[in-house]
PDB file of C-alpha atoms and ligand atoms in Angstrom:
ATOM      1  CA  MET A  58       3.394 -28.520 -18.375  1.00 87.00           C
ATOM      2  CA  LYS A  59       5.024 -25.181 -17.554  1.00 93.00           C
ATOM      3  CA  THR A  60       3.555 -21.977 -18.918  1.00 96.00           C
ATOM      4  CA  ILE A  61       5.378 -18.920 -20.204  1.00 97.00           C
ATOM      5  CA  LEU A  62       4.431 -15.329 -20.924  1.00 98.00           C
ATOM      6  CA  ILE A  63       6.896 -13.328 -23.034  1.00 98.00           C
ATOM      7  CA  VAL A  64       7.361  -9.558 -22.818  1.00 98.00           C
ATOM      8  CA  ALA A  65       9.795  -8.096 -25.368  1.00 98.00           C
ATOM      9  CA  ASN A  66      10.675  -4.498 -26.090  1.00 97.00           C
ATOM     10  CA  ASN A  67      10.293  -3.322 -29.687  1.00 96.00           C
ATOM     11  CA  LYS A  68      13.966  -3.502 -30.688  1.00 96.00           C
ATOM     12  CA  PRO A  69      14.516  -5.843 -33.697  1.00 96.00           C
ATOM     13  CA  LYS A  70      16.964  -7.998 -31.680  1.00 96.00           C
ATOM     14  CA  SER A  71      14.398  -8.505 -28.912  1.00 97.00           C
ATOM     15  CA  GLN A  72      11.650  -9.331 -31.418  1.00 97.00           C
ATOM     16  CA  GLU A  73      13.979 -11.853 -33.084  1.00 97.00           C
ATOM     17  CA  ILE A  74      14.663 -13.560 -29.745  1.00 97.00           C
ATOM     18  CA  GLU A  75      10.977 -13.662 -28.913  1.00 97.00           C
ATOM     19  CA  GLN A  76      10.328 -15.484 -32.192  1.00 97.00           C
ATOM     20  CA  ALA A  77      13.262 -17.870 -31.538  1.00 97.00           C
ATOM     21  CA  ILE A  78      11.761 -18.791 -28.142  1.00 97.00           C
ATOM     22  CA  ILE A  79       8.341 -19.361 -29.707  1.00 96.00           C
ATOM     23  CA  ASP A  80       9.978 -21.699 -32.270  1.00 96.00           C
ATOM     24  CA  LYS A  81      12.008 -23.579 -29.646  1.00 95.00           C
ATOM     25  CA  ILE A  82       8.966 -24.171 -27.438  1.00 94.00           C
ATOM     26  CA  GLN A  83       7.181 -26.133 -30.212  1.00 93.00           C
ATOM     27  CA  GLY A  84       7.004 -29.828 -29.303  1.00 91.00           C
ATOM     28  CA  THR A  85       8.299 -29.370 -25.744  1.00 93.00           C
ATOM     29  CA  SER A  86       6.552 -29.523 -22.391  1.00 92.00           C
ATOM     30  CA  LEU A  87       6.529 -25.705 -22.303  1.00 95.00           C
ATOM     31  CA  ARG A  88       3.471 -23.728 -23.397  1.00 95.00           C
ATOM     32  CA  LEU A  89       3.008 -20.057 -24.214  1.00 96.00           C
ATOM     33  CA  VAL A  90       0.064 -18.309 -22.562  1.00 95.00           C
ATOM     34  CA  GLU A  91      -1.635 -14.977 -23.036  1.00 92.00           C
ATOM     35  CA  ALA A  92      -1.985 -12.461 -20.225  1.00 90.00           C
ATOM     36  CA  ASP A  93      -5.414 -13.825 -19.225  1.00 91.00           C
ATOM     37  CA  GLN A  94      -3.743 -16.822 -17.539  1.00 94.00           C
ATOM     38  CA  THR A  95      -1.246 -16.893 -14.684  1.00 97.00           C
ATOM     39  CA  PRO A  96       2.084 -18.036 -16.156  1.00 97.00           C
ATOM     40  CA  ASP A  97       4.741 -20.040 -14.314  1.00 95.00           C
ATOM     41  CA  PHE A  98       7.405 -17.818 -15.885  1.00 96.00           C
ATOM     42  CA  ILE A  99       7.432 -14.293 -17.274  1.00 98.00           C
ATOM     43  CA  ILE A 100      10.360 -13.943 -19.679  1.00 97.00           C
ATOM     44  CA  THR A 101      11.376 -10.376 -20.485  1.00 98.00           C
ATOM     45  CA  ILE A 102      13.585  -9.548 -23.465  1.00 98.00           C
ATOM     46  CA  GLY A 103      15.339  -6.160 -23.504  1.00 97.00           C
ATOM     47  CA  GLY A 104      16.896  -4.335 -20.548  1.00 96.00           C
ATOM     48  CA  ASP A 105      16.131  -3.585 -16.918  1.00 96.00           C
ATOM     49  CA  GLY A 106      13.591  -1.049 -18.200  1.00 97.00           C
ATOM     50  CA  THR A 107      11.703  -3.863 -19.981  1.00 98.00           C
ATOM     51  CA  LEU A 108      11.594  -5.883 -16.782  1.00 98.00           C
ATOM     52  CA  LEU A 109      10.330  -2.864 -14.832  1.00 98.00           C
ATOM     53  CA  SER A 110       7.530  -2.429 -17.376  1.00 98.00           C
ATOM     54  CA  ALA A 111       6.622  -6.132 -17.235  1.00 98.00           C
ATOM     55  CA  PHE A 112       6.575  -6.007 -13.433  1.00 98.00           C
ATOM     56  CA  HIS A 113       4.047  -3.160 -13.481  1.00 98.00           C
ATOM     57  CA  GLN A 114       1.996  -4.612 -16.316  1.00 98.00           C
ATOM     58  CA  TYR A 115       1.720  -8.058 -14.694  1.00 98.00           C
ATOM     59  CA  GLN A 116       1.835  -7.194 -11.010  1.00 97.00           C
ATOM     60  CA  ARG A 117      -1.220  -9.353 -10.463  1.00 97.00           C
ATOM     61  CA  PHE A 118       0.939 -12.438 -11.131  1.00 98.00           C
ATOM     62  CA  ILE A 119       3.843 -11.637  -8.782  1.00 96.00           C
ATOM     63  CA  ASN A 120       2.886 -14.165  -6.107  1.00 96.00           C
ATOM     64  CA  ASP A 121       2.637 -17.052  -8.575  1.00 95.00           C
ATOM     65  CA  SER A 122       5.050 -16.309 -11.426  1.00 97.00           C
ATOM     66  CA  ARG A 123       8.823 -16.178 -11.627  1.00 96.00           C
ATOM     67  CA  PHE A 124      10.606 -13.641 -13.773  1.00 97.00           C
ATOM     68  CA  ILE A 125      13.506 -14.365 -16.130  1.00 96.00           C
ATOM     69  CA  GLY A 126      15.329 -11.503 -17.886  1.00 96.00           C
ATOM     70  CA  ILE A 127      17.155 -11.872 -21.219  1.00 96.00           C
ATOM     71  CA  HIS A 128      19.286  -8.824 -21.993  1.00 94.00           C
ATOM     72  CA  THR A 129      19.681  -7.617 -25.550  1.00 94.00           C
ATOM     73  CA  GLY A 130      21.919  -4.691 -24.597  1.00 87.00           C
ATOM     74  CA  HIS A 131      24.180  -4.996 -21.569  1.00 85.00           C
ATOM     75  CA  LEU A 132      24.039  -7.243 -18.510  1.00 84.00           C
ATOM     76  CA  GLY A 133      21.406  -5.697 -16.266  1.00 89.00           C
ATOM     77  CA  PHE A 134      20.475  -5.860 -12.619  1.00 92.00           C
ATOM     78  CA  TYR A 135      17.335  -7.854 -13.428  1.00 93.00           C
ATOM     79  CA  THR A 136      18.466  -9.449 -16.696  1.00 92.00           C
ATOM     80  CA  ASP A 137      20.914 -12.362 -16.567  1.00 86.00           C
ATOM     81  CA  TRP A 138      20.525 -14.287 -19.781  1.00 92.00           C
ATOM     82  CA  ARG A 139      22.320 -13.621 -23.035  1.00 91.00           C
ATOM     83  CA  PRO A 140      20.577 -14.129 -26.391  1.00 92.00           C
ATOM     84  CA  ASN A 141      22.962 -16.978 -27.312  1.00 92.00           C
ATOM     85  CA  GLU A 142      21.912 -19.031 -24.272  1.00 93.00           C
ATOM     86  CA  LEU A 143      18.341 -19.846 -25.320  1.00 95.00           C
ATOM     87  CA  ASP A 144      18.934 -23.619 -25.569  1.00 94.00           C
ATOM     88  CA  ILE A 145      20.312 -23.752 -22.014  1.00 93.00           C
ATOM     89  CA  LEU A 146      17.408 -21.605 -20.844  1.00 93.00           C
ATOM     90  CA  MET A 147      14.838 -23.937 -22.469  1.00 93.00           C
ATOM     91  CA  ASP A 148      16.454 -26.977 -20.787  1.00 92.00           C
ATOM     92  CA  GLU A 149      16.462 -25.229 -17.417  1.00 91.00           C
ATOM     93  CA  LEU A 150      12.816 -24.237 -17.813  1.00 92.00           C
ATOM     94  CA  MET A 151      11.808 -27.846 -18.461  1.00 91.00           C
ATOM     95  CA  GLN A 152      13.867 -29.230 -15.577  1.00 88.00           C
ATOM     96  CA  THR A 153      13.513 -26.594 -12.865  1.00 80.00           C
ATOM     97  CA  ASP A 154      12.039 -27.681  -9.543  1.00 75.00           C
ATOM     98  CA  GLY A 155      10.510 -24.278  -8.837  1.00 76.00           C
ATOM     99  CA  ALA A 156      13.334 -22.722  -6.811  1.00 85.00           C
ATOM    100  CA  SER A 157      13.299 -18.945  -6.788  1.00 90.00           C
ATOM    101  CA  VAL A 158      15.151 -15.983  -5.400  1.00 92.00           C
ATOM    102  CA  SER A 159      13.099 -13.061  -4.111  1.00 95.00           C
ATOM    103  CA  TYR A 160      13.814  -9.353  -3.921  1.00 96.00           C
ATOM    104  CA  PRO A 161      12.062  -6.798  -1.698  1.00 97.00           C
ATOM    105  CA  LEU A 162       9.551  -4.311  -3.119  1.00 98.00           C
ATOM    106  CA  VAL A 163       8.455  -0.941  -1.783  1.00 98.00           C
ATOM    107  CA  GLU A 164       4.788  -0.438  -0.823  1.00 98.00           C
ATOM    108  CA  ILE A 165       3.674   3.142  -1.413  1.00 98.00           C
ATOM    109  CA  GLU A 166       0.518   4.594   0.097  1.00 98.00           C
ATOM    110  CA  LEU A 167      -0.441   7.960  -1.402  1.00 97.00           C
ATOM    111  CA  THR A 168      -2.950  10.149   0.424  1.00 97.00           C
ATOM    112  CA  ASP A 169      -4.396  13.162  -1.381  1.00 95.00           C
ATOM    113  CA  ILE A 170      -5.714  16.366   0.164  1.00 93.00           C
ATOM    114  CA  TYR A 171      -9.249  14.817   0.200  1.00 95.00           C
ATOM    115  CA  ASP A 172      -7.864  11.866   2.242  1.00 97.00           C
ATOM    116  CA  ARG A 173      -8.313   9.442  -0.656  1.00 97.00           C
ATOM    117  CA  LYS A 174      -5.710   6.677  -0.578  1.00 97.00           C
ATOM    118  CA  THR A 175      -3.977   4.801  -3.396  1.00 96.00           C
ATOM    119  CA  THR A 176      -1.544   1.952  -2.821  1.00 97.00           C
ATOM    120  CA  LEU A 177       1.185   1.060  -5.319  1.00 98.00           C
ATOM    121  CA  LEU A 178       4.144  -1.295  -5.468  1.00 98.00           C
ATOM    122  CA  GLY A 179       7.575  -0.269  -6.744  1.00 98.00           C
ATOM    123  CA  LEU A 180      10.517  -2.416  -7.791  1.00 98.00           C
ATOM    124  CA  ASN A 181      13.257   0.249  -7.929  1.00 98.00           C
ATOM    125  CA  GLU A 182      12.021   3.292  -6.075  1.00 98.00           C
ATOM    126  CA  CYS A 183       9.423   5.893  -5.237  1.00 98.00           C
ATOM    127  CA  VAL A 184      10.409   9.529  -5.809  1.00 98.00           C
ATOM    128  CA  ILE A 185       8.567  12.634  -4.750  1.00 98.00           C
ATOM    129  CA  ARG A 186       9.789  15.761  -6.483  1.00 96.00           C
ATOM    130  CA  SER A 187       8.818  19.326  -7.052  1.00 95.00           C
ATOM    131  CA  GLN A 188       7.507  20.459 -10.431  1.00 92.00           C
ATOM    132  CA  SER A 189       7.967  24.110  -9.469  1.00 91.00           C
ATOM    133  CA  GLY A 190      10.109  25.585  -6.736  1.00 92.00           C
ATOM    134  CA  THR A 191      11.267  24.229  -3.407  1.00 95.00           C
ATOM    135  CA  MET A 192       9.333  21.439  -1.702  1.00 95.00           C
ATOM    136  CA  VAL A 193       8.779  21.470   2.042  1.00 96.00           C
ATOM    137  CA  ILE A 194       8.271  17.978   3.449  1.00 97.00           C
ATOM    138  CA  ASP A 195       8.101  16.754   7.038  1.00 98.00           C
ATOM    139  CA  VAL A 196       9.915  13.419   7.256  1.00 98.00           C
ATOM    140  CA  LEU A 197       8.703  10.941   9.885  1.00 98.00           C
ATOM    141  CA  VAL A 198      10.249   7.539  10.508  1.00 98.00           C
ATOM    142  CA  LYS A 199       7.960   5.063  12.282  1.00 96.00           C
ATOM    143  CA  ASP A 200       5.706   8.041  13.147  1.00 92.00           C
ATOM    144  CA  TYR A 201       8.575   9.914  14.860  1.00 97.00           C
ATOM    145  CA  PHE A 202       9.271  13.351  13.412  1.00 98.00           C
ATOM    146  CA  LEU A 203      12.842  13.456  12.057  1.00 97.00           C
ATOM    147  CA  GLU A 204      13.270  16.620  10.017  1.00 97.00           C
ATOM    148  CA  THR A 205      11.710  19.161   7.714  1.00 97.00           C
ATOM    149  CA  PHE A 206      13.224  18.752   4.257  1.00 97.00           C
ATOM    150  CA  ARG A 207      13.451  21.647   1.818  1.00 96.00           C
ATOM    151  CA  GLY A 208      14.719  21.043  -1.678  1.00 96.00           C
ATOM    152  CA  ASP A 209      13.869  19.345  -4.973  1.00 96.00           C
ATOM    153  CA  GLY A 210      12.611  16.057  -3.573  1.00 97.00           C
ATOM    154  CA  LEU A 211      13.243  12.721  -1.882  1.00 98.00           C
ATOM    155  CA  CYS A 212      13.895   9.226  -3.213  1.00 98.00           C
ATOM    156  CA  ILE A 213      13.048   5.994  -1.403  1.00 98.00           C
ATOM    157  CA  SER A 214      14.649   2.998  -3.054  1.00 98.00           C
ATOM    158  CA  THR A 215      14.612  -0.773  -2.653  1.00 98.00           C
ATOM    159  CA  PRO A 216      17.856  -2.780  -2.451  1.00 98.00           C
ATOM    160  CA  THR A 217      17.699  -3.686  -6.162  1.00 97.00           C
ATOM    161  CA  GLY A 218      16.739  -0.096  -6.982  1.00 98.00           C
ATOM    162  CA  SER A 219      19.801   1.151  -5.085  1.00 98.00           C
ATOM    163  CA  THR A 220      21.908   0.872  -8.254  1.00 97.00           C
ATOM    164  CA  GLY A 221      19.456   3.046 -10.222  1.00 97.00           C
ATOM    165  CA  LEU A 222      18.512   6.650  -9.479  1.00 98.00           C
ATOM    166  CA  ASN A 223      19.494   6.213  -5.804  1.00 98.00           C
ATOM    167  CA  LYS A 224      23.140   5.698  -6.768  1.00 98.00           C
ATOM    168  CA  SER A 225      23.155   8.845  -8.888  1.00 98.00           C
ATOM    169  CA  LEU A 226      21.863  10.725  -5.835  1.00 98.00           C
ATOM    170  CA  GLY A 227      24.835   9.553  -3.767  1.00 98.00           C
ATOM    171  CA  GLY A 228      23.029   6.640  -2.088  1.00 98.00           C
ATOM    172  CA  ALA A 229      24.767   3.398  -1.164  1.00 98.00           C
ATOM    173  CA  ILE A 230      24.540   0.197  -3.183  1.00 98.00           C
ATOM    174  CA  ILE A 231      22.599  -2.277  -1.046  1.00 98.00           C
ATOM    175  CA  HIS A 232      22.852  -6.052  -1.438  1.00 96.00           C
ATOM    176  CA  PRO A 233      19.352  -7.454  -2.175  1.00 94.00           C
ATOM    177  CA  ARG A 234      19.495  -9.746   0.859  1.00 94.00           C
ATOM    178  CA  ILE A 235      19.358  -6.658   3.101  1.00 97.00           C
ATOM    179  CA  GLU A 236      15.661  -5.932   3.529  1.00 97.00           C
ATOM    180  CA  ALA A 237      15.731  -2.185   3.958  1.00 98.00           C
ATOM    181  CA  LEU A 238      14.560   0.976   2.223  1.00 98.00           C
ATOM    182  CA  GLN A 239      16.981   3.794   1.513  1.00 98.00           C
ATOM    183  CA  LEU A 240      15.990   7.456   1.771  1.00 98.00           C
ATOM    184  CA  THR A 241      18.088   9.925  -0.246  1.00 98.00           C
ATOM    185  CA  GLU A 242      17.731  13.650  -0.781  1.00 98.00           C
ATOM    186  CA  ILE A 243      17.443  15.406  -4.134  1.00 98.00           C
ATOM    187  CA  ALA A 244      19.175  18.756  -3.816  1.00 97.00           C
ATOM    188  CA  GLY A 245      18.304  19.416  -0.188  1.00 97.00           C
ATOM    189  CA  ILE A 246      18.844  22.950   1.114  1.00 97.00           C
ATOM    190  CA  ASN A 247      21.266  23.023   4.036  1.00 95.00           C
ATOM    191  CA  ASN A 248      22.447  26.261   5.596  1.00 95.00           C
ATOM    192  CA  ARG A 249      22.286  28.042   8.961  1.00 94.00           C
ATOM    193  CA  VAL A 250      18.519  28.279   8.744  1.00 93.00           C
ATOM    194  CA  TYR A 251      17.451  24.970   7.187  1.00 94.00           C
ATOM    195  CA  ARG A 252      18.954  21.659   8.222  1.00 94.00           C
ATOM    196  CA  THR A 253      18.470  17.999   7.375  1.00 95.00           C
ATOM    197  CA  VAL A 254      20.411  14.843   8.134  1.00 94.00           C
ATOM    198  CA  MET A 255      21.837  15.094   4.584  1.00 95.00           C
ATOM    199  CA  SER A 256      23.150  11.497   4.551  1.00 97.00           C
ATOM    200  CA  PRO A 257      21.276   8.648   2.874  1.00 98.00           C
ATOM    201  CA  MET A 258      19.463   6.594   5.536  1.00 98.00           C
ATOM    202  CA  LEU A 259      18.512   2.901   5.686  1.00 98.00           C
ATOM    203  CA  ILE A 260      15.146   2.035   7.211  1.00 98.00           C
ATOM    204  CA  PRO A 261      14.588  -1.580   8.348  1.00 98.00           C
ATOM    205  CA  LYS A 262      11.650  -3.649   7.196  1.00 97.00           C
ATOM    206  CA  ASP A 263       9.609  -3.251  10.396  1.00 97.00           C
ATOM    207  CA  GLU A 264       9.667   0.554  10.145  1.00 98.00           C
ATOM    208  CA  TRP A 265       8.133   2.971   7.663  1.00 98.00           C
ATOM    209  CA  ILE A 266       8.785   6.414   6.226  1.00 98.00           C
ATOM    210  CA  CYS A 267       6.051   9.027   6.101  1.00 98.00           C
ATOM    211  CA  LEU A 268       6.499  12.174   4.006  1.00 98.00           C
ATOM    212  CA  ASN A 269       3.995  14.925   4.817  1.00 97.00           C
ATOM    213  CA  ILE A 270       3.895  17.664   2.202  1.00 96.00           C
ATOM    214  CA  GLN A 271       3.739  21.023   3.904  1.00 95.00           C
ATOM    215  CA  ASP A 272       2.988  23.168   0.928  1.00 85.00           C
ATOM    216  CA  GLN A 273       1.158  22.481  -2.337  1.00 78.00           C
ATOM    217  CA  HIS A 274       2.857  25.298  -4.285  1.00 82.00           C
ATOM    218  CA  SER A 275       5.608  22.977  -5.460  1.00 79.00           C
ATOM    219  CA  ASN A 276       3.014  20.888  -7.344  1.00 87.00           C
ATOM    220  CA  PRO A 277       4.508  17.529  -6.267  1.00 93.00           C
ATOM    221  CA  LEU A 278       5.112  14.768  -8.765  1.00 95.00           C
ATOM    222  CA  ILE A 279       5.317  11.110  -7.786  1.00 97.00           C
ATOM    223  CA  GLN A 280       7.542   8.723  -9.706  1.00 98.00           C
ATOM    224  CA  VAL A 281       7.336   4.976  -9.152  1.00 98.00           C
ATOM    225  CA  ASP A 282      10.038   3.275 -11.241  1.00 98.00           C
ATOM    226  CA  HIS A 283       9.376   4.511 -14.810  1.00 97.00           C
ATOM    227  CA  LEU A 284       5.814   5.674 -14.059  1.00 98.00           C
ATOM    228  CA  TYR A 285       4.987   9.309 -13.320  1.00 97.00           C
ATOM    229  CA  PHE A 286       1.892  10.659 -11.542  1.00 94.00           C
ATOM    230  CA  ASP A 287       1.661  14.427 -11.790  1.00 90.00           C
ATOM    231  CA  HIS A 288      -2.053  15.020 -11.282  1.00 86.00           C
ATOM    232  CA  ILE A 289      -2.492  13.956  -7.634  1.00 89.00           C
ATOM    233  CA  ALA A 290      -3.024  16.740  -5.079  1.00 91.00           C
ATOM    234  CA  LEU A 291      -0.749  14.945  -2.680  1.00 94.00           C
ATOM    235  CA  LYS A 292      -0.886  15.315   1.095  1.00 95.00           C
ATOM    236  CA  SER A 293       1.394  12.463   2.216  1.00 97.00           C
ATOM    237  CA  VAL A 294       3.343   9.429   1.079  1.00 98.00           C
ATOM    238  CA  LYS A 295       3.909   6.430   3.332  1.00 98.00           C
ATOM    239  CA  THR A 296       6.406   3.777   2.284  1.00 98.00           C
ATOM    240  CA  ARG A 297       7.547   0.492   3.757  1.00 98.00           C
ATOM    241  CA  ILE A 298       8.979  -2.823   2.586  1.00 98.00           C
ATOM    242  CA  ALA A 299       6.012  -4.591   0.977  1.00 98.00           C
ATOM    243  CA  LYS A 300       4.571  -7.915   2.118  1.00 97.00           C
ATOM    244  CA  GLU A 301       4.906  -9.065  -1.480  1.00 97.00           C
ATOM    245  CA  SER A 302       8.220  -9.605  -3.217  1.00 97.00           C
ATOM    246  CA  ILE A 303       9.287 -10.266  -6.784  1.00 97.00           C
ATOM    247  CA  HIS A 304      10.501 -13.801  -7.565  1.00 96.00           C
ATOM    248  CA  PHE A 305      13.122 -14.752 -10.128  1.00 94.00           C
ATOM    249  CA  ALA A 306      13.849 -18.276 -11.339  1.00 92.00           C
ATOM    250  CA  GLN A 307      16.908 -19.349  -9.383  1.00 84.00           C
ATOM    251  CA  PHE A 308      18.633 -21.606 -11.896  1.00 79.00           C
ATOM    252  CA  ARG A 309      20.703 -18.692 -13.125  1.00 71.00           C
ATOM    253  CA  HIS A 310      21.753 -15.727 -11.098  1.00 67.00           C
ATOM    254  CA  THR A 311      24.821 -13.641 -11.734  1.00 77.00           C
ATOM    255  CA  HIS A 312      26.560 -12.743  -8.501  1.00 86.00           C
ATOM    256  CA  PHE A 313      25.293  -9.334  -7.370  1.00 90.00           C
ATOM    257  CA  TRP A 314      28.768  -7.799  -7.033  1.00 93.00           C
ATOM    258  CA  ASP A 315      29.650  -9.083 -10.491  1.00 90.00           C
ATOM    259  CA  ARG A 316      26.686  -7.110 -11.860  1.00 90.00           C
ATOM    260  CA  VAL A 317      27.893  -4.060  -9.974  1.00 94.00           C
ATOM    261  CA  GLU A 318      31.380  -4.478 -11.419  1.00 93.00           C
ATOM    262  CA  ASP A 319      30.029  -4.977 -14.927  1.00 90.00           C
ATOM    263  CA  ALA A 320      27.606  -2.045 -14.778  1.00 91.00           C
ATOM    264  CA  PHE A 321      29.841   0.562 -13.198  1.00 94.00           C
ATOM    265  CA  LEU A 322      33.464  -0.482 -13.758  1.00 93.00           C
ATOM    266  CA  GLY A 323      33.614  -2.997 -16.626  1.00 87.00           C
ATOM    267  CA  ASN A 324      37.122  -4.192 -15.745  1.00 82.00           C
ATOM    268  CA  LYS A 325      36.442  -7.851 -16.489  1.00 72.00           C
ATOM    269  CA  ASN A 326      35.544  -9.419 -19.799  1.00 57.00           C
ATOM    270  CA  THR A 327      33.879 -12.490 -18.371  1.00 50.00           C
ATOM    271  CA  HIS A 328      31.138 -12.894 -15.791  1.00 48.00           C
ATOM    272  CA  GLN A 329      31.454 -15.328 -12.968  1.00 45.00           C
ATOM    273  CA  ILE A 330      28.122 -17.125 -12.838  1.00 42.00           C
ATOM    274  CA  GLU A 331      27.123 -18.184  -9.351  1.00 40.00           C
ATOM    275  CA  ASP A 332      24.161 -19.349  -7.418  1.00 39.00           C
ATOM    276  CA  PHE A 333      22.634 -16.296  -5.707  1.00 37.00           C
ATOM    277  CA  SER A 334      21.311 -18.057  -2.617  1.00 33.00           C
TER     278      SER A 334
HETATM  279  P1  NAP B 403      15.184   4.573 -18.374  1.00 74.81           P
HETATM  280  O1  NAP B 403      15.731   5.445 -19.412  1.00 74.81           O
HETATM  281  O2  NAP B 403      14.257   3.441 -18.706  1.00 74.81           O
HETATM  282  O3  NAP B 403      16.360   3.922 -17.510  1.00 74.81           O
HETATM  283  C1  NAP B 403      17.488   4.644 -17.214  1.00 74.81           C
HETATM  284  C2  NAP B 403      18.640   3.667 -17.026  1.00 74.81           C
HETATM  285  O4  NAP B 403      18.521   3.069 -15.729  1.00 74.81           O
HETATM  286  C3  NAP B 403      18.685   2.526 -18.052  1.00 74.81           C
HETATM  287  O5  NAP B 403      20.018   2.386 -18.490  1.00 74.81           O
HETATM  288  C4  NAP B 403      18.245   1.312 -17.241  1.00 74.81           C
HETATM  289  O6  NAP B 403      18.849   0.089 -17.669  1.00 74.81           O
HETATM  290  C5  NAP B 403      18.793   1.663 -15.866  1.00 74.81           C
HETATM  291  N1  NAP B 403      18.193   0.961 -14.736  1.00 74.81           N
HETATM  292  C6  NAP B 403      16.901   0.655 -14.499  1.00 74.81           C
HETATM  293  N2  NAP B 403      16.786   0.011 -13.333  1.00 74.81           N
HETATM  294  C7  NAP B 403      18.045  -0.090 -12.819  1.00 74.81           C
HETATM  295  C8  NAP B 403      18.587  -0.664 -11.647  1.00 74.81           C
HETATM  296  N3  NAP B 403      17.806  -1.252 -10.723  1.00 74.81           N
HETATM  297  N4  NAP B 403      19.919  -0.593 -11.447  1.00 74.81           N
HETATM  298  C9  NAP B 403      20.725   0.007 -12.347  1.00 74.81           C
HETATM  299  N5  NAP B 403      20.284   0.571 -13.489  1.00 74.81           N
HETATM  300  C10 NAP B 403      18.943   0.511 -13.709  1.00 74.81           C
HETATM  301  O7  NAP B 403      14.542   5.564 -17.287  1.00 74.81           O
HETATM  302  P2  NAP B 403      13.077   5.732 -16.694  1.00 74.81           P
HETATM  303  O8  NAP B 403      12.094   4.963 -17.505  1.00 74.81           O
HETATM  304  O9  NAP B 403      12.862   7.171 -16.501  1.00 74.81           O
HETATM  305  O10 NAP B 403      13.223   5.078 -15.235  1.00 74.81           O
HETATM  306  C11 NAP B 403      13.407   3.713 -15.001  1.00 74.81           C
HETATM  307  C12 NAP B 403      14.475   3.517 -13.946  1.00 74.81           C
HETATM  308  O11 NAP B 403      15.706   4.048 -14.402  1.00 74.81           O
HETATM  309  C13 NAP B 403      14.185   4.227 -12.619  1.00 74.81           C
HETATM  310  O12 NAP B 403      13.520   3.354 -11.768  1.00 74.81           O
HETATM  311  C14 NAP B 403      15.542   4.674 -12.119  1.00 74.81           C
HETATM  312  O13 NAP B 403      16.061   3.871 -11.067  1.00 74.81           O
HETATM  313  C15 NAP B 403      16.441   4.548 -13.313  1.00 74.81           C
HETATM  314  N6  NAP B 403      16.906   5.896 -13.644  1.00 74.81           N
HETATM  315  C16 NAP B 403      18.110   6.299 -13.241  1.00 74.81           C
HETATM  316  C17 NAP B 403      18.538   7.603 -13.473  1.00 74.81           C
HETATM  317  C18 NAP B 403      19.834   8.052 -13.004  1.00 74.81           C
HETATM  318  O14 NAP B 403      20.669   7.228 -12.623  1.00 74.81           O
HETATM  319  N7  NAP B 403      20.067   9.347 -12.997  1.00 74.81           N
HETATM  320  C19 NAP B 403      17.750   8.497 -14.140  1.00 74.81           C
HETATM  321  C20 NAP B 403      16.512   8.049 -14.586  1.00 74.81           C
HETATM  322  C21 NAP B 403      16.100   6.744 -14.293  1.00 74.81           C
HETATM  323  P3  NAP B 403      18.491  -0.649 -19.072  1.00 74.81           P
HETATM  324  O15 NAP B 403      19.250   0.114 -20.113  1.00 74.81           O
HETATM  325  O16 NAP B 403      18.996  -2.041 -18.881  1.00 74.81           O
HETATM  326  O17 NAP B 403      16.995  -0.584 -19.270  1.00 74.81           O
END
């Protein structure tokens, strides 16, 4: 028996699909579970934002559960299934042999001015930004000093997060098979006095990025995906590709570049459905 946990956003369409899944599961080898049990599958209904929320809410299950995203708006980067494909989805769930595709996550270690540490996982990105004035941050890669950044903030994104905020900041779109973090600037100051690399940079999985905040006046805010932490007196942020990754059921995966085309260009009316492996 395979177990399922459903996470739907509060849009009527998503609620309707949640109920349809509950009805279709009756009398099958699938069983719904509550959040007190580890599910085989976590089905999200909504958009990429819904999947991000489910990831953070059920992070404790990420080693054992596989995610499946049903989109009730547009095709997303984490959401493959359309609402009219529930019967196919149910069949796949009953037949699947457990194959999954995994995407890298970012591990974020926050250290406050009292040297207290907090570790978080992000699916899209970690952003450090000023709440007032210019931030001054020393950027170290693998403990080597690279530059002193002055500006609004810095964004460190995962490959799947590269199509989110990172892209709006001028970062590259990274295929999820490339295990690297991308560092992009948010309104960096560059003139004859202050200088940074300015280009987005890719950091491989055996290296890490350390951001040392040089001045508390900017009142730094940390954003991890859709979550904001504005009350930490932050001293430094260390990020690397996490040991853990997020797993998606592999029986359906829209080709990554097809998602990119659909999200940003929309030239085609149909989606080529391919195995992602
Ligand atoms: P939000 O309003 O929930 O999301 C903003 C938009 O970003 C939504 O359209 C969402 O898609 C989309 N999105 C989320 N993850 C994505 C990904 N990996 N690739 C492409 N698009 C993605 O905003 P939020 O709650 O503040 O932040 C959630 C995420 O949204 C962040 O992690 C960030 O990457 C992204 N975001 C982007 C920008 C930007 O591009 N300027 C600004 C804010 C946030 P759905 O409609 O399918 O949910």
